[in-house]
């Protein structure tokens, strides 16, 4: 398996909802990433996990809560989001945090109403 | 602070013509630069990285530290090259900082 998968593909949620985005890879990669991509903008790094530990948080608001339950899974828990949080959320993985190219998933398109 | 500039949002060339997508960077450390590509309805994927000095799908890019540039070039554009191209700078331990992207359209 040489892909990064993300579920769901699309998500619509209200500002008071709690939802989670899921990312999975079975390539034995030990670094995983969350990016946010607004329309017609480049991806922006949110979080980096290395060996299941959070190593980078790019000053992301606490309404986004990442979790790495094991080396293959990465979740992004969402709570009390704002409409401006609507975006494509991309997951990526790499062999290690300082080695190997990043492989991207297809993304989850999130709409906050 | 780091900066990656791709001056052209849109670029159109005819099939068979040479193509050059410009990328300039600003970074105080030792730069590692990449080109990522996103074809229609496909995921973002690595096209090439400067340290490998490879030619992928006929594309090459040379890091010019004097001009702080990493332009992407191909001598003869093909229709299947139409895509969104992002230049990216690695700012530390695989942290990628992306430019704003150039949408390339190859006209048949």
Short mmCIF file of C-alpha atoms in Angstrom, two decimals:
data_model
loop_
_atom_site.label_atom_id
_atom_site.label_comp_id
_atom_site.label_asym_id
_atom_site.label_seq_id
_atom_site.Cartn_x
_atom_site.Cartn_y
_atom_site.Cartn_z
CA UNK A 1 0.00 0.00 0.00
CA UNK A 2 1.69 3.19 -1.17
CA UNK A 3 -1.03 5.72 -0.55
CA UNK A 4 -2.15 8.09 2.11
CA UNK A 5 -5.92 7.84 2.58
CA UNK A 6 -8.19 10.42 4.15
CA UNK A 7 -11.79 10.18 5.32
CA UNK A 8 -14.27 11.64 4.85
CA UNK A 9 -13.84 13.22 1.41
CA UNK A 10 -16.30 15.95 2.26
CA UNK A 11 -17.62 17.22 5.57
CA UNK A 12 -20.18 19.88 6.37
CA UNK A 13 -20.48 20.89 10.01
CA UNK A 14 -22.07 23.56 12.10
CA UNK A 15 -20.14 25.83 14.40
CA UNK A 16 -21.23 23.92 17.49
CA UNK A 17 -20.48 20.44 16.15
CA UNK A 18 -17.62 18.14 17.03
CA UNK A 19 -16.17 16.10 14.19
CA UNK A 20 -12.93 14.32 13.31
CA UNK A 21 -10.85 13.93 10.19
CA UNK A 22 -8.93 10.73 9.72
CA UNK A 23 -5.70 9.99 7.87
CA UNK A 24 -4.08 6.61 7.38
CA UNK A 25 -0.90 5.27 5.79
CA UNK A 26 0.66 1.82 5.74
CA UNK A 27 4.03 2.68 4.25
CA UNK A 28 5.89 2.48 7.54
CA UNK A 29 6.34 6.26 7.61
CA UNK A 30 7.09 7.73 11.01
CA UNK A 31 6.32 11.37 10.27
CA UNK A 32 2.81 12.64 9.54
CA UNK A 33 1.55 16.12 8.78
CA UNK A 34 -1.64 18.17 8.63
CA UNK A 35 -1.92 21.03 6.16
CA UNK A 36 -4.72 23.50 5.53
CA UNK A 37 -5.36 24.74 2.00
CA UNK A 38 -7.78 27.59 1.39
CA UNK A 39 -9.23 28.08 -2.10
CA UNK A 40 -6.64 29.26 -4.62
CA UNK A 41 -3.93 29.32 -1.94
CA UNK A 42 -0.98 27.00 -1.26
CA UNK A 43 -1.03 24.40 1.51
CA UNK A 44 -0.04 25.74 4.93
CA UNK A 45 1.52 23.49 7.55
CA UNK A 46 -0.52 23.03 10.74
CA UNK A 47 1.00 20.13 12.70
CA UNK A 48 3.83 17.63 12.44
CA UNK A 49 3.99 14.32 14.27
CA UNK A 50 7.23 12.41 14.49
CA UNK A 51 7.22 8.92 15.98
CA UNK A 52 3.69 9.54 17.25
CA UNK A 53 4.73 12.64 19.18
CA UNK A 54 3.67 16.15 18.28
CA UNK A 55 6.82 17.94 17.19
CA UNK A 56 5.46 21.06 15.50
CA UNK A 57 2.33 23.12 16.08
CA UNK A 58 2.32 26.14 13.77
CA UNK A 59 0.34 28.31 16.21
CA UNK A 60 -2.92 26.61 15.29
CA UNK A 61 -6.01 27.58 17.34
CA UNK A 62 -7.04 25.07 20.00
CA UNK A 63 -10.32 24.35 18.22
CA UNK A 64 -8.12 22.06 16.09
CA UNK A 65 -6.79 19.14 18.11
CA UNK A 66 -4.51 16.57 16.47
CA UNK A 67 -4.04 13.04 17.68
CA UNK A 68 -1.72 10.24 16.58
CA UNK A 69 -3.00 7.02 18.16
CA UNK A 70 -0.43 4.85 16.36
CA UNK A 71 2.21 5.09 13.67
CA UNK A 72 -0.32 4.55 10.86
CA UNK A 73 -3.11 6.86 11.97
CA UNK A 74 -3.47 10.58 12.33
CA UNK A 75 -6.67 12.31 13.43
CA UNK A 76 -7.69 15.93 13.50
CA UNK A 77 -10.47 16.65 16.00
CA UNK A 78 -12.59 19.69 15.25
CA UNK A 79 -14.72 21.62 17.73
CA UNK A 80 -16.41 25.01 17.64
CA UNK A 81 -15.03 25.89 14.24
CA UNK A 82 -15.65 29.15 12.44
CA UNK A 83 -16.81 29.60 8.82
CA UNK A 84 -13.32 30.87 7.93
CA UNK A 85 -11.99 27.41 8.83
CA UNK A 86 -13.65 26.05 5.69
CA UNK A 87 -10.84 24.65 3.55
CA UNK A 88 -9.25 21.52 2.14
CA UNK A 89 -7.36 19.68 4.87
CA UNK A 90 -4.45 17.66 3.60
CA UNK A 91 -2.60 14.91 5.36
CA UNK A 92 0.91 13.86 4.36
CA UNK A 93 3.49 11.37 5.55
CA UNK A 94 7.20 10.83 5.09
CA UNK A 95 9.74 8.23 6.10
CA UNK A 96 10.98 10.45 8.88
CA UNK A 97 10.72 14.09 9.77
CA UNK A 98 14.08 14.81 8.21
CA UNK A 99 14.12 12.23 5.47
CA UNK A 100 12.17 11.33 2.42
CA UNK A 101 9.62 13.10 0.31
CA UNK A 102 6.18 13.87 1.65
CA UNK A 103 3.32 11.80 0.24
CA UNK A 104 0.00 13.61 0.27
CA UNK A 105 -3.51 12.32 0.70
CA UNK A 106 -6.42 13.54 -1.44
CA UNK A 107 -7.71 15.80 1.31
CA UNK A 108 -10.97 16.37 3.16
CA UNK A 109 -13.00 19.33 1.98
CA UNK A 110 -14.51 20.91 5.08
CA UNK A 111 -17.35 23.41 5.05
CA UNK A 112 -18.33 25.11 8.29
CA UNK A 113 -21.83 26.62 8.26
CA UNK B 1 11.55 34.81 7.60
CA UNK B 2 11.27 32.54 4.62
CA UNK B 3 9.58 33.49 1.39
CA UNK B 4 8.85 31.63 -1.84
CA UNK B 5 7.73 33.72 -4.80
CA UNK B 6 6.12 32.38 -7.92
CA UNK B 7 5.41 35.51 -9.94
CA UNK B 8 3.07 33.94 -12.50
CA UNK B 9 -0.33 32.74 -11.28
CA UNK B 10 -1.20 31.56 -14.79
CA UNK B 11 1.02 30.49 -17.66
CA UNK B 12 -0.07 29.29 -21.08
CA UNK B 13 2.23 27.81 -23.71
CA UNK B 14 1.68 25.94 -26.94
CA UNK B 15 2.40 22.25 -27.20
CA UNK B 16 6.00 21.71 -28.21
CA UNK B 17 7.13 25.11 -26.95
CA UNK B 18 9.64 25.51 -24.11
CA UNK B 19 8.23 26.25 -20.70
CA UNK B 20 9.78 27.91 -17.66
CA UNK B 21 8.02 28.31 -14.34
CA UNK B 22 9.78 30.82 -12.13
CA UNK B 23 10.51 30.43 -8.44
CA UNK B 24 12.54 32.74 -6.23
CA UNK B 25 13.17 32.19 -2.57
CA UNK B 26 14.39 34.03 0.49
CA UNK B 27 15.81 32.03 3.38
CA UNK B 28 18.60 32.63 5.85
CA UNK B 29 19.56 28.96 6.14
CA UNK B 30 20.81 26.44 3.61
CA UNK B 31 17.90 26.00 1.19
CA UNK B 32 16.38 22.74 0.10
CA UNK B 33 13.91 23.27 -2.70
CA UNK B 34 11.25 21.18 -4.33
CA UNK B 35 8.69 21.33 -7.10
CA UNK B 36 5.30 19.74 -6.37
CA UNK B 37 2.62 19.21 -9.01
CA UNK B 38 -1.11 18.72 -8.80
CA UNK B 39 -2.83 17.37 -11.91
CA UNK B 40 -6.58 17.78 -12.30
CA UNK B 41 -8.48 15.69 -9.74
CA UNK B 42 -5.26 14.16 -8.42
CA UNK B 43 -3.37 14.61 -5.20
CA UNK B 44 -0.36 16.81 -4.69
CA UNK B 45 2.82 14.93 -5.57
CA UNK B 46 6.53 15.57 -5.64
CA UNK B 47 7.90 16.34 -9.10
CA UNK B 48 11.55 16.88 -8.25
CA UNK B 49 13.93 18.07 -5.56
CA UNK B 50 17.10 20.01 -6.12
CA UNK B 51 19.42 17.66 -4.25
CA UNK B 52 18.57 14.73 -6.51
CA UNK B 53 19.38 16.68 -9.70
CA UNK B 54 17.07 14.38 -11.66
CA UNK B 55 15.02 15.02 -14.74
CA UNK B 56 11.43 13.93 -14.17
CA UNK B 57 8.95 13.85 -17.06
CA UNK B 58 11.43 15.99 -18.99
CA UNK B 59 11.46 18.72 -16.32
CA UNK B 60 14.64 20.02 -14.74
CA UNK B 61 15.33 22.67 -12.15
CA UNK B 62 18.65 24.12 -11.11
CA UNK B 63 19.24 25.82 -7.80
CA UNK B 64 20.96 29.17 -8.35
CA UNK B 65 22.05 30.43 -4.96
CA UNK B 66 23.40 33.67 -6.40
CA UNK B 67 20.03 34.60 -7.87
CA UNK B 68 18.09 32.71 -5.14
CA UNK B 69 16.10 30.97 -7.85
CA UNK B 70 14.88 27.48 -8.61
CA UNK B 71 13.12 27.77 -11.95
CA UNK B 72 11.42 24.73 -13.49
CA UNK B 73 12.09 24.12 -17.17
CA UNK B 74 11.05 21.78 -19.92
CA UNK B 75 12.22 22.12 -23.54
CA UNK B 76 9.03 20.84 -25.19
CA UNK B 77 5.72 21.15 -23.35
CA UNK B 78 3.13 18.38 -23.62
CA UNK B 79 -0.63 18.63 -23.08
CA UNK B 80 -0.37 16.29 -20.08
CA UNK B 81 1.88 18.85 -18.37
CA UNK B 82 -1.14 21.07 -17.73
CA UNK B 83 -1.39 21.26 -13.95
CA UNK B 84 -0.83 23.40 -10.88
CA UNK B 85 2.85 23.66 -9.94
CA UNK B 86 4.09 24.66 -6.49
CA UNK B 87 7.63 25.55 -5.59
CA UNK B 88 8.40 24.64 -1.97
CA UNK B 89 11.18 25.45 0.47
CA UNK B 90 12.11 23.11 3.28
CA UNK B 91 12.67 25.31 6.31
CA UNK B 92 13.79 22.62 8.70
CA UNK B 93 13.26 18.92 9.33
CA UNK B 94 10.96 18.43 6.37
CA UNK B 95 8.76 21.47 7.09
CA UNK B 96 7.60 22.61 3.67
CA UNK B 97 6.75 26.22 2.90
CA UNK B 98 4.89 26.49 -0.39
CA UNK B 99 4.82 29.28 -2.95
CA UNK B 100 1.48 30.51 -4.25
CA UNK B 101 1.60 28.23 -7.29
CA UNK B 102 1.50 28.60 -11.08
CA UNK B 103 -1.26 27.06 -13.16
CA UNK B 104 0.26 25.86 -16.40
CA UNK B 105 -1.96 25.32 -19.43
CA UNK B 106 -0.49 23.68 -22.52
CA UNK B 107 -2.50 24.62 -25.60
CA UNK B 108 -2.80 21.86 -28.23
#
